[in-house]
XYZ file of C-alpha atoms in Angstrom:
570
model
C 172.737 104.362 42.311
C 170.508 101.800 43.666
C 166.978 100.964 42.755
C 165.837 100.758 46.672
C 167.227 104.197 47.504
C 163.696 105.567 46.201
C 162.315 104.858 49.777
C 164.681 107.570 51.553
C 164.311 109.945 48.532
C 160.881 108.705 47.285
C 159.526 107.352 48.566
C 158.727 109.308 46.545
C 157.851 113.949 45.272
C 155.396 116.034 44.412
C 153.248 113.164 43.830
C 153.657 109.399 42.977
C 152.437 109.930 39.653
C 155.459 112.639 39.120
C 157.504 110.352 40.566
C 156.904 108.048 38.258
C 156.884 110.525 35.104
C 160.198 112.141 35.980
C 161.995 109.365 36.755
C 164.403 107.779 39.170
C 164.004 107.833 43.843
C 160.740 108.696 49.944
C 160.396 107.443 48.952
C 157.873 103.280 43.380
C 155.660 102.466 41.122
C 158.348 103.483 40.726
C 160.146 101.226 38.803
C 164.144 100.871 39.763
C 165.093 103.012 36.726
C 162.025 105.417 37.386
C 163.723 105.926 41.432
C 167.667 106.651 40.309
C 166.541 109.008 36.869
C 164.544 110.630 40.133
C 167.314 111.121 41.994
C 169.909 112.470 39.463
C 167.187 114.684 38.418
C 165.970 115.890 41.814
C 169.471 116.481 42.918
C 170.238 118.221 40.027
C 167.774 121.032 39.541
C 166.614 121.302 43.196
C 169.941 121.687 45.035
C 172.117 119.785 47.554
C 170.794 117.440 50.763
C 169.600 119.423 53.795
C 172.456 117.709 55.778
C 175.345 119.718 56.872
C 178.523 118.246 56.043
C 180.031 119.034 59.570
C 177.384 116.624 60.910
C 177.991 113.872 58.927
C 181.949 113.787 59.705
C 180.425 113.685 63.429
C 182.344 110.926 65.207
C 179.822 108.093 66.208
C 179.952 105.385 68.839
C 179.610 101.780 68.140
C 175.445 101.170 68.401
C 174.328 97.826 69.024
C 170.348 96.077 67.478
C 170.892 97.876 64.253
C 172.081 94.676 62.423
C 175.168 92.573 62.462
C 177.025 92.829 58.949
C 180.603 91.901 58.311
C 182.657 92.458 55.083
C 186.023 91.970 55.497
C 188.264 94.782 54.191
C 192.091 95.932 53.289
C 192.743 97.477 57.130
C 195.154 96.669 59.939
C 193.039 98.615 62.550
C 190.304 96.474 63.790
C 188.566 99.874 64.881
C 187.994 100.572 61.252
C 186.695 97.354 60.153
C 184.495 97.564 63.509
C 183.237 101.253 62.146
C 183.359 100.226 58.188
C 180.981 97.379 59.195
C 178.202 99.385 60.826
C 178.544 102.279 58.617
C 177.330 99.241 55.589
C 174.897 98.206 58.032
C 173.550 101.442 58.988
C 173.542 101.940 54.508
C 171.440 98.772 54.352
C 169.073 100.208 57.284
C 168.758 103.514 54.524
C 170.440 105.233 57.995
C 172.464 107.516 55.393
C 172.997 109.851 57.983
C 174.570 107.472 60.835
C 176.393 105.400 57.917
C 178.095 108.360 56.805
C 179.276 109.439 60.006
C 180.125 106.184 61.143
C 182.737 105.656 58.053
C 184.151 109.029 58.538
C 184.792 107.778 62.057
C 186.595 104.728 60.642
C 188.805 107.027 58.078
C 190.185 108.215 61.480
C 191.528 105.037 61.955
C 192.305 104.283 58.111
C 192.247 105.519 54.943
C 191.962 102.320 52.963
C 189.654 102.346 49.466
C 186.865 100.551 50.875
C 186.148 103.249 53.414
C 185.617 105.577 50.862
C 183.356 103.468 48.578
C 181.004 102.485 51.616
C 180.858 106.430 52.018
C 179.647 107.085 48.733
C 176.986 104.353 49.300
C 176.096 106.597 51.918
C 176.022 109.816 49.322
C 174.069 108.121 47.036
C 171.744 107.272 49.340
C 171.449 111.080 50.620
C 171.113 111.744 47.171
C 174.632 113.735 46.732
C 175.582 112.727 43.593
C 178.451 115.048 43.287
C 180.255 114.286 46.224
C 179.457 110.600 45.953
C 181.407 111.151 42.833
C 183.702 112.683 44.484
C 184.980 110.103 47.217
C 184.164 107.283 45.144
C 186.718 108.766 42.754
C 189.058 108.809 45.322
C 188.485 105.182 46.421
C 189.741 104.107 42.980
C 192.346 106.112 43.074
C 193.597 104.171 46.267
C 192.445 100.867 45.266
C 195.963 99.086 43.501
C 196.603 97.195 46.694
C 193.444 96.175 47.194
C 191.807 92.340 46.480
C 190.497 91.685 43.303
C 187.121 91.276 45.150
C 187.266 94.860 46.460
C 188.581 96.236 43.607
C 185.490 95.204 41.719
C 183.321 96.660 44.109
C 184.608 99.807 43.740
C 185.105 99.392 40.017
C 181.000 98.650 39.667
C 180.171 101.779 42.490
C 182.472 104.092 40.093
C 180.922 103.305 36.966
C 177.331 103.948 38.618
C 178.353 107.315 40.179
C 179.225 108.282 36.569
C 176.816 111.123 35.063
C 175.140 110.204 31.600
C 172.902 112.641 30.621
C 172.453 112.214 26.307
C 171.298 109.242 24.911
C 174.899 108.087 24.097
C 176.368 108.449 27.131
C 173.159 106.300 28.820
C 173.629 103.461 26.368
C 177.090 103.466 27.146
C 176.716 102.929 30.548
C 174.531 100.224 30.619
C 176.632 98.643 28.597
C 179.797 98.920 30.533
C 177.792 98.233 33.637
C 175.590 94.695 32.060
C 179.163 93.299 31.339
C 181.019 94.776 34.651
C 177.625 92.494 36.588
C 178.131 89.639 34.530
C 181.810 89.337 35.044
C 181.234 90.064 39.080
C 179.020 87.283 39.084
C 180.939 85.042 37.401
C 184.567 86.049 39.531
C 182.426 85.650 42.765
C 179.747 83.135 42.158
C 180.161 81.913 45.748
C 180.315 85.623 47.110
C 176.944 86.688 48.751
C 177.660 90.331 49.264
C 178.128 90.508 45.568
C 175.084 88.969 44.557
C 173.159 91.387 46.696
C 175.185 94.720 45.403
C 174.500 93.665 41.862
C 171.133 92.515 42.632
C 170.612 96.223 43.564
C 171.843 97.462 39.715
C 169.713 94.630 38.166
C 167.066 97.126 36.878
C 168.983 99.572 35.797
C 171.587 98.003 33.509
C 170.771 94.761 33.178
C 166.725 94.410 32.029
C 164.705 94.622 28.434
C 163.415 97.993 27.815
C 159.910 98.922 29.388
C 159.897 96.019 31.782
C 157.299 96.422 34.324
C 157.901 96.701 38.211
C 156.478 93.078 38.885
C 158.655 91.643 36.194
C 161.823 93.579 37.176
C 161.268 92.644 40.754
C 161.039 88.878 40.379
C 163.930 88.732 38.697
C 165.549 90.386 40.871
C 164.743 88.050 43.443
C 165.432 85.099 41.585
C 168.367 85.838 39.995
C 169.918 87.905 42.718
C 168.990 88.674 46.189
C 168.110 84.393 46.772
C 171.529 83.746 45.468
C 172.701 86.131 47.834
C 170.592 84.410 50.692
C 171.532 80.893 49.560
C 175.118 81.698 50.216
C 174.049 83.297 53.601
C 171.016 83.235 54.939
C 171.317 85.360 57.753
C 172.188 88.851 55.783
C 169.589 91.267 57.404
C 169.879 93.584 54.645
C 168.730 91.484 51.702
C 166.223 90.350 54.152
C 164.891 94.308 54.103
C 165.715 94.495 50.171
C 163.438 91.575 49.697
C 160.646 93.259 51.167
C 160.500 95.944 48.302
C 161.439 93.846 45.808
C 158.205 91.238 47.017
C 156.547 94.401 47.384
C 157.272 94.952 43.738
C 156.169 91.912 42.673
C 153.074 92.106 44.507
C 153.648 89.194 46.815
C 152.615 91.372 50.425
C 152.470 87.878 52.378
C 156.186 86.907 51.559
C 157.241 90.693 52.241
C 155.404 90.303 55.457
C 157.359 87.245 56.532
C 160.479 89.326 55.862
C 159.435 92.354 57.382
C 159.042 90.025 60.600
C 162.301 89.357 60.203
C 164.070 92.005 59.287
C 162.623 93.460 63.095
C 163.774 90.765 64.971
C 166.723 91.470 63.587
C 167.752 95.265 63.511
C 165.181 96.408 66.396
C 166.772 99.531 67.005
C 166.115 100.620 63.317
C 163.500 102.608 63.001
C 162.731 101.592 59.589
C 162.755 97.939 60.393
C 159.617 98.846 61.916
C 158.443 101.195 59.462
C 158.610 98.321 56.759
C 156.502 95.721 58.600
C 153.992 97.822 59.020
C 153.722 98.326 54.715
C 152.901 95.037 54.543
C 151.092 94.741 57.773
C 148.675 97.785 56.264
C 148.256 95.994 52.628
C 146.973 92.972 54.091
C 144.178 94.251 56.338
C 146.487 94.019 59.815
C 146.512 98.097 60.031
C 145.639 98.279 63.516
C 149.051 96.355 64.108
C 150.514 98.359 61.278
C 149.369 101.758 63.297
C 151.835 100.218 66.110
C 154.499 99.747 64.259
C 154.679 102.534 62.497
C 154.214 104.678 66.121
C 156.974 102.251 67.244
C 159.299 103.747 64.634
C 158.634 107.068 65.702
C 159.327 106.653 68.825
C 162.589 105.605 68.001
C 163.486 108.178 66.272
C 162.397 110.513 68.843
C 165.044 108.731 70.917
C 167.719 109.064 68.097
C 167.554 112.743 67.521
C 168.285 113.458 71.468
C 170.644 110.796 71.712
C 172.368 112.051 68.453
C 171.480 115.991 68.730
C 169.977 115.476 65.115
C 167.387 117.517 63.714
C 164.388 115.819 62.852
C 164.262 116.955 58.968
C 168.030 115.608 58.605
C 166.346 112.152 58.472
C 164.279 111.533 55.031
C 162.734 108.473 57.102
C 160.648 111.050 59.671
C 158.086 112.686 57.386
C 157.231 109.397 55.387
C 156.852 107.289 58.342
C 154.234 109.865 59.674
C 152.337 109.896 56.271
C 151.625 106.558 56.607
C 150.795 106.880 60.225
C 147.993 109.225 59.179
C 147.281 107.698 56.163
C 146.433 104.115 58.410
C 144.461 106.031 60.916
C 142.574 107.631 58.031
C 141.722 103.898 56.962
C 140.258 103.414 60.089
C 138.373 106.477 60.030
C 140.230 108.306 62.749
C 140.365 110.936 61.330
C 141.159 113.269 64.227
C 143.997 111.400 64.980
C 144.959 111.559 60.756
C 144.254 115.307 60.920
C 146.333 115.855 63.631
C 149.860 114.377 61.840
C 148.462 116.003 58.438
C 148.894 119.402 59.851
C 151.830 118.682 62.248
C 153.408 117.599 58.302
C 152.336 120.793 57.289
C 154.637 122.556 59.989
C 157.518 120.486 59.257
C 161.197 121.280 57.584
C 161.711 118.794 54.802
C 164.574 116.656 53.949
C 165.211 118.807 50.672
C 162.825 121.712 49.192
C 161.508 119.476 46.635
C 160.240 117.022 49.126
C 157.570 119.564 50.249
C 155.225 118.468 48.222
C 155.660 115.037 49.127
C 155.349 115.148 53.092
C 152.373 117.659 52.830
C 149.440 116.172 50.440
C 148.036 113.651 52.739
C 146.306 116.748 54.104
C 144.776 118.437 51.578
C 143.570 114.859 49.562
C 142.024 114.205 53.110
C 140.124 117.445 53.302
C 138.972 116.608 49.680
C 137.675 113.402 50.747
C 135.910 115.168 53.457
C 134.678 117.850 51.443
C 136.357 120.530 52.663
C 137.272 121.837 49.300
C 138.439 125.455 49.891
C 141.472 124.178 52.464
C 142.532 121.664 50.364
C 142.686 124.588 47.859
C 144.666 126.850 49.918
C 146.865 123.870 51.001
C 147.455 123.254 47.391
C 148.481 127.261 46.235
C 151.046 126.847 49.011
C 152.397 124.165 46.849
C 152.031 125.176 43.427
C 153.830 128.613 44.672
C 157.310 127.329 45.582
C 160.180 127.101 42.766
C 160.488 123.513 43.043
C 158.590 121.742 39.967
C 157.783 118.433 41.911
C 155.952 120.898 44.573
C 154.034 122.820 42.162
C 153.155 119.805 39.893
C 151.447 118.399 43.321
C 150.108 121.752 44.023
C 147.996 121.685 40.524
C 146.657 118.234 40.970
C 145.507 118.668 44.500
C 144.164 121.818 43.274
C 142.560 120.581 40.342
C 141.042 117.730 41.883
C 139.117 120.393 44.490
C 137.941 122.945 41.889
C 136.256 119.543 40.132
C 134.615 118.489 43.072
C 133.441 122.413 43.382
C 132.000 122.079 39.903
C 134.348 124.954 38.845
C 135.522 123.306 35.241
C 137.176 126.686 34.339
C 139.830 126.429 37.474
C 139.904 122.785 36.869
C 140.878 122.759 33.195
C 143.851 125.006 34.237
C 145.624 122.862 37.078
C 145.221 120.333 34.227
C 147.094 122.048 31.999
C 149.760 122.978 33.927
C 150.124 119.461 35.491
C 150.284 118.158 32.196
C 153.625 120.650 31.004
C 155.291 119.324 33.393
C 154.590 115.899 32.801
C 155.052 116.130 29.000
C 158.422 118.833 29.889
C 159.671 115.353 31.740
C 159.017 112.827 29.193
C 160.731 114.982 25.980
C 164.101 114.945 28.657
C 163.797 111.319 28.732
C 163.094 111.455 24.791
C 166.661 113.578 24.607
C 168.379 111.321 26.833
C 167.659 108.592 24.283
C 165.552 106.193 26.664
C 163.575 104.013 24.823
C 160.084 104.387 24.455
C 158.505 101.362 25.914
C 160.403 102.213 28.852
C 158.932 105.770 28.677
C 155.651 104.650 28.544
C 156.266 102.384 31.514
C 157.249 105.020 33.616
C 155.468 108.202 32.629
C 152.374 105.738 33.016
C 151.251 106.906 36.543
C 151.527 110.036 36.134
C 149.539 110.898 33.276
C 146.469 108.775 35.117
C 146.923 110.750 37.820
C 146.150 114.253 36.306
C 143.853 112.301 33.961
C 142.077 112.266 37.122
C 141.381 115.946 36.747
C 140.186 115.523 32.844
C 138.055 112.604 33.575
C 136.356 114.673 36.637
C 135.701 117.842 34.112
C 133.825 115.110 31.665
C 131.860 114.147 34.453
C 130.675 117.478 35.246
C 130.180 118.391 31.439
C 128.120 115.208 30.521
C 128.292 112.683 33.126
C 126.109 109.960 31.077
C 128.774 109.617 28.674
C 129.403 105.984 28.006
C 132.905 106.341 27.192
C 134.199 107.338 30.810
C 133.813 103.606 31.972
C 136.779 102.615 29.331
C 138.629 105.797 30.244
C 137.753 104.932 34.264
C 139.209 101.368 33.741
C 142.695 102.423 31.658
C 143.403 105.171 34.490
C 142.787 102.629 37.742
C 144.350 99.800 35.845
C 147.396 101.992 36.085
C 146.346 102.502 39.948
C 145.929 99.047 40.131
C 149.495 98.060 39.467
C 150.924 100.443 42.398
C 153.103 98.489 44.627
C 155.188 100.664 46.910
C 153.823 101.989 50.354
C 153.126 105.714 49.131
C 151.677 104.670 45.908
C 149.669 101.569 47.232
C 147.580 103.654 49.503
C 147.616 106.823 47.355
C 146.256 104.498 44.688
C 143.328 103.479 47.012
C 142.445 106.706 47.781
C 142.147 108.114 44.658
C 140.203 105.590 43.370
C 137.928 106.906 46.316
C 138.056 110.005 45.149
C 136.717 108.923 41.648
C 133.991 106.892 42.826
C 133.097 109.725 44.991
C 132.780 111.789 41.690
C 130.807 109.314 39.771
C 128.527 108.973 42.517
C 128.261 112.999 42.915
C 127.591 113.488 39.354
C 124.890 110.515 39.168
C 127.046 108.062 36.879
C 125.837 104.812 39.256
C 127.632 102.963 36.646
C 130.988 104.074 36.571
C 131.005 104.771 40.430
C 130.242 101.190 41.051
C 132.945 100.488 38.189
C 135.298 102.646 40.205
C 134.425 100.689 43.619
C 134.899 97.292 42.364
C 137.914 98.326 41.519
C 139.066 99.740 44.987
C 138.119 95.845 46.298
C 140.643 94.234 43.867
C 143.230 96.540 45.601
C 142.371 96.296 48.901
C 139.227 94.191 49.910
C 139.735 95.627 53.542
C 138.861 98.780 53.359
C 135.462 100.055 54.784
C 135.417 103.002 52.973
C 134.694 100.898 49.947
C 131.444 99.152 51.688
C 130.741 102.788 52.132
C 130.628 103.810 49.137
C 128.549 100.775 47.921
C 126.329 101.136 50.327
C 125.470 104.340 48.725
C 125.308 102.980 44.939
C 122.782 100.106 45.864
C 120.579 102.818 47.955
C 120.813 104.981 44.620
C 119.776 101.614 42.451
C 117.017 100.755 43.919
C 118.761 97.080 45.753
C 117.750 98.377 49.313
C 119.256 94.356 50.746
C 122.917 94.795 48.719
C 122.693 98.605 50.507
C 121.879 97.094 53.692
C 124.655 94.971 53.392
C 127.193 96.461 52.451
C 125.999 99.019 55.200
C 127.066 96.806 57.748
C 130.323 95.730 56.001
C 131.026 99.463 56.721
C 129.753 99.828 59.966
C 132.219 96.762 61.095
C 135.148 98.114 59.565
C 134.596 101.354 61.171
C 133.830 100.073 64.539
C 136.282 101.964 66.244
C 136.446 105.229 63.976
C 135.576 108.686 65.108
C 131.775 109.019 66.337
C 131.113 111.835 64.200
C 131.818 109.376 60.876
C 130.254 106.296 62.405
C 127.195 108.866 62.679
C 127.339 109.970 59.100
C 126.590 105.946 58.825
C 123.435 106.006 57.535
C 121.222 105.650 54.547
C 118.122 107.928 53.349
């Protein structure tokens, strides 16, 4: 499995921080190994995808603006290269839905190999392991005739779809798969589409133990995805794998330039749109990123009538409106956030476990406004389903309430529950025989996050404590180094959420720590200015209130009257 696939899965479950512990892939960060462990995992315990098999074998027309790729194949029919090509560029568009249909349309055509291995891209991506398994078992079956090219293709999907779940049969695999990469590379050092499907394994098989996300991602770039552009420059879907994998490595500006492009060049993707307007939201353009993101959902309105597709079919539709909210949060609209945050609350999911996921931008809002006992009630609905990622999300939005309540009893207990999970997830990576460092890399987010909870039931116990500014800085270090879209601007508004705390409980010093902090991740935000407006009132440094007052005020120019009244100091 690929390390990108995270955004259609990930992106990301119960919470980014669980994401990150459990891990593999909504929808990052989540580091490349952190998404596919996710994935196996997720699949594993929480059942198969929510799409039908009847409606993937759908025949599909030819679509047009979705991206012009071309990889020639072992066929006679021209209609099944023609379908084979846009089912791979519908697979580099993380359109898992309209890629699988559109190579079951070509198998009507032909049954060559390569058919079948694009379609178990198109599993993986859907996060049916089993049957990508299963066809990609029967590409290799059919592959003797095939070019040596294809044939390794295949060979490298095949030995990815393989399960390893003990510590033997994991070290085996990387093995087989660091040497299959190398020799692909060195067969078909002038071949760009094999730069770029390695490139996508890099992480997984072929990296030190416990390497970070920013260190992973450069060399991914460097050693794979610009050799695949070198060779040709025009391939649309590196261009959109270079956006996560700048993303990764922190470089927003250079993701921007290829989220511009990647637009220009698949505009009827929805997700084209979807990943401008990250990049357009890290860097301070979220007005424009509010656009693009509505832009995507508007055309994916258009694709479930044209397609008679159910909205929750599509992993893309719930994590392009989080974000949507999310930006119009950071603007402080909220009635426009509120109203997405509850229409997430009424929606199906892509998969059970993904509840947890496409719903906590509501209650985390409602925390921030201090509506405690509906975030709580948002939460039980959580923490009540079977699905661990949903209740682990449940018990930290929970948690996180009953602290701001003062109720350190109810607190104490989310904590503990968030933290079995957690610790349940990190002795199954101890099992599998991952090494530590690369453990600690990933489980990383997680524990910060429920330290969250810990820290806020210190506060309330003895909130002069001098030790909480150490403890502050280790948990939004860890904030700090969030990359991907979900845990970027989760990041930023949890560190809110602590400097809210510090300031509630009357620890000046730690809420100013807290604040300084949420500049070095986003200096945009006027939320921050806020806050600091607030902290220099409660010092005494009535000019640095004053000004950072207005910072506020400027930012907010065009939120919701009832916040841009709340803009005041005593």
């Amino acid at each position: 499995m690929k390390w990108y696939i995270w955004v259609s899965l990930t992106v990301l479950t119960f919470t980014a921080a669980l994401l990150v512990a459990m891990q593999k892939p909504a929808n990052a960060p989540l580091t490349i190994t952190q998404i596919n462990e996710w994935k196996k995992r997720s699949i594993a315990r929480s059942g198969a995808i929510s799409v039908p098999e009847d409606f993937l074998q759908k025949t599909i027309e030819i679509k047009t603006g979705i991206g012009e790729f071309n990889l020639s194949i072992s066929t006679k029919s021209a209609e099944a290269q023609k379908f084979f090509n846009q089912g791979m560029a519908y697979v580099y568009n993380f359109e898992y839905v309209q890629g699988a249909r559109s190579f079951y349309t070509a198998l009507k055509y032909d049954t060559t190999a390569m058919i079948y291995w694009g379609l178990a891209n198109a599993y993986d991506g859907l996060g049916d392991t089993t049957q990508a398994r299963n066809v990609i078992a029967k590409a290799f079956a059919l592959a003797e005739n095939l070019t040596p090219r294809e044939k390794m293709f295949i060979q490298l999907q095949y030995e990815v779809d393989q399960p390893a779940w003990d510590s033997v049969q994991t070290h085996q695999q990387k093995e087989k798969m660091e040497s299959l990469m190398d020799e692909a590379n060195f067969e078909f050092a002038n071949d760009a589409e094999m730069w770029a499907f390695t490139g996508m394994f890099r992480f997984d098989y072929h990296s030190p133990d416990g390497e970070t996300e920013e260190k992973a991602s450069r060399h991914t770039i460097d050693d794979y995805l610009l050799k695949s552009q070198q060779l040709q420059y025009n391939h649309f879907g590196v261009w959109h794998i270079l956006i996560h994998a700048n993303e990764g490595a922190t470089d927003f500006k250079k993701a921007l330039e290829y989220g511009a492009m990647y637009t220009k060049a698949a505009p009827a993707i929805p997700h084209a749109w979807h990943m401008y307007a990250h990049d357009l939201m890290k860097t301070g353009r979220v007005e424009e990123a509010i656009e693009k993101f509505t832009h995507a959902f508007t055309l994916e309105q258009q694709k479930y009538k044209t397609e008679a597709m159910p909205a929750h079919y599509d992993w893309h539709h719930a994590h392009n409106m989080e974000l949507l909210a999310y930006c119009y949060q950071y603007l402080g609209k909220y009635k426009d956030a509120e109203r997405i945050f509850s229409e997430l609350d009424t929606l199906t999911p892509f998969n059970p476990y993904r509840m947890g996921q496409m719903r906590k931008g509501h209650p985390y809002f409602l925390i921030h406004n201090n509506r405690l006992d509906e975030a709580i009630e948002l939460a039980r609905k959580l923490s009540a389903t079977s699905q661990w990622q949903n209740r682990g999300q449940g018990y930290l939005i929970e948690g996180m309430a009953n602290v701001f309540k003062g109720n350190v009893s109810a607190a104490r207990s989310c904590y503990q529950k968030g933290i079995f999970i957690i610790d349940s997830i990190r002795n199954d990576d101890v099992k599998k025989g991952i090494p530590a460092a690369t453990i600690e890399e990933r489980s990383s987010y997680a524990y910060a996050r429920m330290g969250m909870i810990k820290m806020g039931i210190g506060l309330l116990e003895n909130p002069y404590d001098t030790t909480f500014v150490k403890q502050m800085d280790k948990i939004q270090s860890t904030l700090l180094r969030q990359t991907g879209p979900d845990p970027w601007i989760d990041a930023l508004y949890f560190m809110q959420m602590l400097t809210q705390l510090s300031l509630k409980t009357g620890n000046l010093t730690l809420a100013e720590t807290s604040a300084n902090n949420m500049i070095k991740h986003d200096p945009n935000y006027p939320g921050t200015y806020w806050l600091l407006a607030q902290i220099k009132n409660k010092q005494g440094d009535i000019a640095k209130a004053n000004e950072y007052l207005a910072k506020a005020k400027y930012g907010y120019s065009k939120a919701d009257k009832e916040l841009l009244d709340r803009l005041k100091l005593p």
